mmCIF file of C-alpha atoms in Angstrom:
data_model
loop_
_atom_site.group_PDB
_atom_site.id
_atom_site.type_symbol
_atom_site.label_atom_id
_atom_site.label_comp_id
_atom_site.label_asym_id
_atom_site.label_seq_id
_atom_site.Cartn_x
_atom_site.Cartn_y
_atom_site.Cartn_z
ATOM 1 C CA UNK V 16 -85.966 -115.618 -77.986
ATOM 2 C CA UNK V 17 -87.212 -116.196 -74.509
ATOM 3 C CA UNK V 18 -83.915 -117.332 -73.693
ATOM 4 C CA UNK V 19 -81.379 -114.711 -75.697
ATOM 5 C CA UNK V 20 -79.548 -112.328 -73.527
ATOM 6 C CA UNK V 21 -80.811 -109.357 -75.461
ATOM 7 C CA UNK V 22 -84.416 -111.127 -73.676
ATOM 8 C CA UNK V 23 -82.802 -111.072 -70.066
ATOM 9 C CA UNK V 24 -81.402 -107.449 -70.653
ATOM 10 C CA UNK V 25 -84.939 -106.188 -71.005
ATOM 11 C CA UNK V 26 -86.779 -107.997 -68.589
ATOM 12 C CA UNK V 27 -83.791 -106.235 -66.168
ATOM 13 C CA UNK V 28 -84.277 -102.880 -67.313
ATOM 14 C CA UNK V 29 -87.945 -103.134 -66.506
ATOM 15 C CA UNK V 30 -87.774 -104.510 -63.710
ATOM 16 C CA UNK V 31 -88.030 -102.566 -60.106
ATOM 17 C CA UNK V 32 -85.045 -102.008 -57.992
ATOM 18 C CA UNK V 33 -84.919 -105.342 -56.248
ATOM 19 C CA UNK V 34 -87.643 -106.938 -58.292
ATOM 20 C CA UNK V 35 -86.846 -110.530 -59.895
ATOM 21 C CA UNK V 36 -86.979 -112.189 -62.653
ATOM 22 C CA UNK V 37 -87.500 -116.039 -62.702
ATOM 23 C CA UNK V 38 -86.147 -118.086 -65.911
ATOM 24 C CA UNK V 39 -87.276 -121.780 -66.650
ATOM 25 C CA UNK V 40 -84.604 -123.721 -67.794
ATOM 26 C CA UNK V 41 -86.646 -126.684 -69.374
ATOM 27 C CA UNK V 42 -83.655 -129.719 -69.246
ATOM 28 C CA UNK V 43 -85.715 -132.199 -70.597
ATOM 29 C CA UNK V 44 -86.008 -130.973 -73.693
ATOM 30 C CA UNK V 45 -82.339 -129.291 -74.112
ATOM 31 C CA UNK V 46 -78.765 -130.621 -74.725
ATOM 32 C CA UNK V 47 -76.026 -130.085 -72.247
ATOM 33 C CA UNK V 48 -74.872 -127.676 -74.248
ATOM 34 C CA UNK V 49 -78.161 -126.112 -74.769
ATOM 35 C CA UNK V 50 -78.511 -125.517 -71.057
ATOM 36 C CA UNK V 51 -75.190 -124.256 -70.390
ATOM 37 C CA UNK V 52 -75.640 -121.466 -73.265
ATOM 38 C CA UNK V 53 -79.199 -120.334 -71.414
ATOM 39 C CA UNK V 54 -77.840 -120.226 -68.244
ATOM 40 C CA UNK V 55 -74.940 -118.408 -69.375
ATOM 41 C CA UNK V 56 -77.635 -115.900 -71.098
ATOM 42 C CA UNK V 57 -79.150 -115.055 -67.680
ATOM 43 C CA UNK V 58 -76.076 -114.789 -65.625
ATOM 44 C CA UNK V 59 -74.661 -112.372 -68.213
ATOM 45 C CA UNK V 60 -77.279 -110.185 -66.791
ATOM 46 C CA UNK V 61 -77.904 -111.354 -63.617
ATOM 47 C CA UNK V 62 -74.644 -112.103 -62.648
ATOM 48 C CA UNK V 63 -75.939 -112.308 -58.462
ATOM 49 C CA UNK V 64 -78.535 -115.489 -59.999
ATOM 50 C CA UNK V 65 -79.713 -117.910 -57.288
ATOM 51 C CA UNK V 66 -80.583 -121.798 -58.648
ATOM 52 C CA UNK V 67 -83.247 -123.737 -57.820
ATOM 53 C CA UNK V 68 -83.699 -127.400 -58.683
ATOM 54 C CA UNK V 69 -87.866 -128.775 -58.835
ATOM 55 C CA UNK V 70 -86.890 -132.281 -59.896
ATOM 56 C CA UNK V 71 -87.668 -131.758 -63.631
ATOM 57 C CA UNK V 72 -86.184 -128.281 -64.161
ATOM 58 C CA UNK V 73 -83.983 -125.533 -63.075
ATOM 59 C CA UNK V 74 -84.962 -122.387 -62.026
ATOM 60 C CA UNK V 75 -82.811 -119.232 -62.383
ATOM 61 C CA UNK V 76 -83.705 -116.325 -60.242
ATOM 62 C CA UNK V 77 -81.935 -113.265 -60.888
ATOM 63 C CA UNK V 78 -82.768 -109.613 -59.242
ATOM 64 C CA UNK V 79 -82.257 -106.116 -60.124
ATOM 65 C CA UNK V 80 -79.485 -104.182 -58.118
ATOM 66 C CA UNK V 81 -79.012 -106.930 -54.898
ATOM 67 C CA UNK V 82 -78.848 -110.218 -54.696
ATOM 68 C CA UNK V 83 -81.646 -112.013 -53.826
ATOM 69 C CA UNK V 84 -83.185 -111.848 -50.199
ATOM 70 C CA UNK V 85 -85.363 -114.365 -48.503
ATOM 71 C CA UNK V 86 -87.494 -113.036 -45.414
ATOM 72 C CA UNK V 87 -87.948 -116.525 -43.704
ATOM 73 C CA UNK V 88 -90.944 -115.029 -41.261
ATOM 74 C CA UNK V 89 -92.877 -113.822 -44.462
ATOM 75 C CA UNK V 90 -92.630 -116.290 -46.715
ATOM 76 C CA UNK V 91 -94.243 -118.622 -43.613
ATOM 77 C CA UNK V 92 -97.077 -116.284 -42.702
ATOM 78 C CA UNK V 93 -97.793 -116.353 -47.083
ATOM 79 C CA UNK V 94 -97.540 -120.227 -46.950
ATOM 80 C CA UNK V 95 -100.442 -120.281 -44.011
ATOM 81 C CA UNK V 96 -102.622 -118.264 -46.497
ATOM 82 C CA UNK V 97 -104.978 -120.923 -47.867
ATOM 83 C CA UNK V 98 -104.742 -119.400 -51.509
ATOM 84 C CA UNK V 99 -101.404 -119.593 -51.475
ATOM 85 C CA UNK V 100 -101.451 -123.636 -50.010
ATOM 86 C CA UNK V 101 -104.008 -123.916 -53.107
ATOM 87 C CA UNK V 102 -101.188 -123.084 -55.550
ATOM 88 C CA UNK V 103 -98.295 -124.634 -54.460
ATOM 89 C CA UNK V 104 -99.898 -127.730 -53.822
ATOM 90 C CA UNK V 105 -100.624 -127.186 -57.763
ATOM 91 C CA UNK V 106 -97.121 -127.609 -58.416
ATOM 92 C CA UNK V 107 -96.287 -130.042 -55.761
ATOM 93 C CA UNK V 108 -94.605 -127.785 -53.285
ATOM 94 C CA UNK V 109 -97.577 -128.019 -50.277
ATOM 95 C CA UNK V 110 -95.358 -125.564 -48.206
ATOM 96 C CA UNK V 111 -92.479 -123.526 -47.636
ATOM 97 C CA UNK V 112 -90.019 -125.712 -46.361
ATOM 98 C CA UNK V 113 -89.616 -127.768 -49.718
ATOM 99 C CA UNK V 114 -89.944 -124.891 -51.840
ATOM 100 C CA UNK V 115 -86.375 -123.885 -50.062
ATOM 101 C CA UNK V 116 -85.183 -127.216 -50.415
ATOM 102 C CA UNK V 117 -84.931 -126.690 -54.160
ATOM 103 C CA UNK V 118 -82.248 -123.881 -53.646
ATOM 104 C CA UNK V 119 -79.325 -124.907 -55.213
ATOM 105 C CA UNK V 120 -76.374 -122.213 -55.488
ATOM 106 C CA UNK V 121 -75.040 -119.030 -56.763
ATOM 107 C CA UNK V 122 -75.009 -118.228 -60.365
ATOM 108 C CA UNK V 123 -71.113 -117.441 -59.328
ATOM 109 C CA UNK V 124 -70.828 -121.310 -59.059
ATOM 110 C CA UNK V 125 -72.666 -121.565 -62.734
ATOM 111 C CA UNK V 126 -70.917 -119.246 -64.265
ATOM 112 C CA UNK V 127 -67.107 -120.958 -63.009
ATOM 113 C CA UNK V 128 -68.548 -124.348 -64.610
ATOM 114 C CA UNK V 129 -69.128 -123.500 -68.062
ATOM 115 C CA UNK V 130 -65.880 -122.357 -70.929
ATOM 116 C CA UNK V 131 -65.577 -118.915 -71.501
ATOM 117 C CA UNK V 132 -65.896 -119.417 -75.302
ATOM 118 C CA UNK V 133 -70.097 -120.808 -75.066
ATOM 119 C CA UNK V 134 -72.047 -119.422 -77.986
ATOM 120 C CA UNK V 135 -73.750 -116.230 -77.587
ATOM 121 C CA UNK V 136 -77.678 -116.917 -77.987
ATOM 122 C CA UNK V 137 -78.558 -113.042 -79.077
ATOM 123 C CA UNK V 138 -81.631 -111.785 -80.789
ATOM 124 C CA UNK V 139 -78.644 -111.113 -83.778
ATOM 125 C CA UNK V 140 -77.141 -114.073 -83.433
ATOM 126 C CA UNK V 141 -80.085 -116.809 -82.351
ATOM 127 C CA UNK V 142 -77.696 -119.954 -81.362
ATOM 128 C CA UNK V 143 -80.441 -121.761 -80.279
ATOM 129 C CA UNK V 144 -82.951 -121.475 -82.751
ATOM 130 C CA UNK V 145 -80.987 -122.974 -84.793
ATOM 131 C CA UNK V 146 -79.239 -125.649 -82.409
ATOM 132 C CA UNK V 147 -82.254 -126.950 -80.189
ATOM 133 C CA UNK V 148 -84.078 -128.851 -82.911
ATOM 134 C CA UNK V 149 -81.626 -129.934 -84.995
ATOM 135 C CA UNK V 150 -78.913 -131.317 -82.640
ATOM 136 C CA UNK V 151 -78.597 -134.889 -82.032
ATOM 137 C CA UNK V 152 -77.636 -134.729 -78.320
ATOM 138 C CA UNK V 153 -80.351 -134.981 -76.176
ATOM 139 C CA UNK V 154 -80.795 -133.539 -72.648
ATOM 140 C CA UNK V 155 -79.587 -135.860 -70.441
ATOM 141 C CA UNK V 156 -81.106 -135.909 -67.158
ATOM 142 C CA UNK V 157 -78.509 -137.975 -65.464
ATOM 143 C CA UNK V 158 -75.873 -134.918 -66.890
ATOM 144 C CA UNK V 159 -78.093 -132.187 -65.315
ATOM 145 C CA UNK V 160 -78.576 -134.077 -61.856
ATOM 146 C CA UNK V 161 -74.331 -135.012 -61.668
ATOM 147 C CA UNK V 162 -74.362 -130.785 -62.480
ATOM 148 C CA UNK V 163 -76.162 -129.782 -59.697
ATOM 149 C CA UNK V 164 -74.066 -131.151 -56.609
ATOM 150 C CA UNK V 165 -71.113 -128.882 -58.074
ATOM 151 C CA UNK V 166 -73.086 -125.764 -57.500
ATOM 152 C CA UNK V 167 -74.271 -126.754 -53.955
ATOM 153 C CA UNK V 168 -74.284 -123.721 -51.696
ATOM 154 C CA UNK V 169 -75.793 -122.536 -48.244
ATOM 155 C CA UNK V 170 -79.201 -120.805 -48.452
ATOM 156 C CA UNK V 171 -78.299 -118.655 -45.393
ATOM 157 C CA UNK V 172 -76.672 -115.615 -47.094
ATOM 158 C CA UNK V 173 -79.569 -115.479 -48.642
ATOM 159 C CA UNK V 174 -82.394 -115.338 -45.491
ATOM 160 C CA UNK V 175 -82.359 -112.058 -44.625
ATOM 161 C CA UNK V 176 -81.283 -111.696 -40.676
ATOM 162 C CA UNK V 177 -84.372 -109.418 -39.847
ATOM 163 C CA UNK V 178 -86.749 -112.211 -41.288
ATOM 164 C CA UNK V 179 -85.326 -114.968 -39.333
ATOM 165 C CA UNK V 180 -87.316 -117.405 -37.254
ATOM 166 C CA UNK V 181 -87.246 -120.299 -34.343
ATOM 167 C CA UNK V 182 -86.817 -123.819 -35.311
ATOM 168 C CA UNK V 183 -85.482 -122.312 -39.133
ATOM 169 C CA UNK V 184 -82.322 -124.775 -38.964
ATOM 170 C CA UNK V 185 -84.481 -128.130 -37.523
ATOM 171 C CA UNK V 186 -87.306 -127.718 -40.218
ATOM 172 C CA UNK V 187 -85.399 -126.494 -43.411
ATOM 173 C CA UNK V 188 -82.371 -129.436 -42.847
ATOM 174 C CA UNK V 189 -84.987 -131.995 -42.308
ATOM 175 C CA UNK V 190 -86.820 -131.185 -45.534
ATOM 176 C CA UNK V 191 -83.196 -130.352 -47.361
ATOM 177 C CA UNK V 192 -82.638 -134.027 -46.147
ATOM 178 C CA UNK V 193 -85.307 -135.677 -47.760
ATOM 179 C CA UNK V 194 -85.029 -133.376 -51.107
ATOM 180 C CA UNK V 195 -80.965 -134.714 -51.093
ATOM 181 C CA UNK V 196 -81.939 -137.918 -50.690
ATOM 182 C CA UNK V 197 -84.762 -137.634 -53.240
ATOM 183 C CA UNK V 198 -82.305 -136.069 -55.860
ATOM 184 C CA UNK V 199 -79.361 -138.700 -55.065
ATOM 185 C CA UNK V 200 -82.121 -141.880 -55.390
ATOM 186 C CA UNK V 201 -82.975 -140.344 -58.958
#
């Protein structure tokens, strides 16, 4: 149920104006198909979705009434805080940089990949309860990775212009560089 749109559609109604919502979209364990019918889930809610790739999942971001808006200068000044360096070296992201390198696309770009005719996965109608365990095709990483490139996008329309810093296009290319080349080599 964690993944049903009926799931989404609450988690957006309680949500703050602006707040987000963060779905983990676990591809190891799901089909193709699988995968598209979750992502479709989310984006049928949060239709302005942003993608984000860690190297064993995608991430779906989705936020309530705008799309989503990264101020560059603040999420720095959090990264210095040595709490904060604590947890996302937990997670293997030791700063900010590479945590932006993960940003893959728009959920526009999702939603133009998949058919129009994808199951529904409702809290009436529970597609993958019933799908996940039983089917025979299993996730395949190399599908999800050959995915990805086709939703490619700029991060820039989402840094908001207020938030913007010195040195932001040297740093973040350098690290998108290595995350490409990381991604590609897998």
């Amino acid at each position: 149920t964690l993944y049903s749109r009926d799931f989404c559609q609450v988690c957006h109604d309680r949500l703050a104006p602006g707040g987000l919502m963060v779905q983990w979209v676990p591809v190891f364990r799901m089909s193709p198909g699988n995968i598209q019918v979750i992502m479709r889930s989310f984006l049928d809610v949060f239709p302005e979705s942003t993608v984000w790739y860690n190297g064993t999942a995608v991430l779906m971001v989705g936020s309530r009434g705008r799309p989503l808006q990264i101020h560059l200068d603040r999420l720095l000044s959090r990264g210095r805080d040595p709490r904060v360096e604590r947890s996302l070296a937990m997670v293997g992201a030791p700063d900010p940089w590479l945590l932006l390198s993960m940003f893959v696309g728009d959920g526009a770009a999702v939603g133009r990949l998949f058919a129009d005719d994808l199951p529904e996965n409702t809290d009436n109608r529970p597609y993958l309860e019933y799908t996940v365990l039983r089917t025979r095709e299993r996730a395949q990483e190399k599908w999800v990775l050959g995915m990805l490139p086709r939703l490619a996008g700029p991060l820039e329309p989402h840094l908001a212009p207020e938030g913007m810093v010195p040195g932001y296009g040297t740093d973040f290319q350098l690290t998108r560089r290595v995350a490409n080349a990381f991604f590609q080599a897998r």
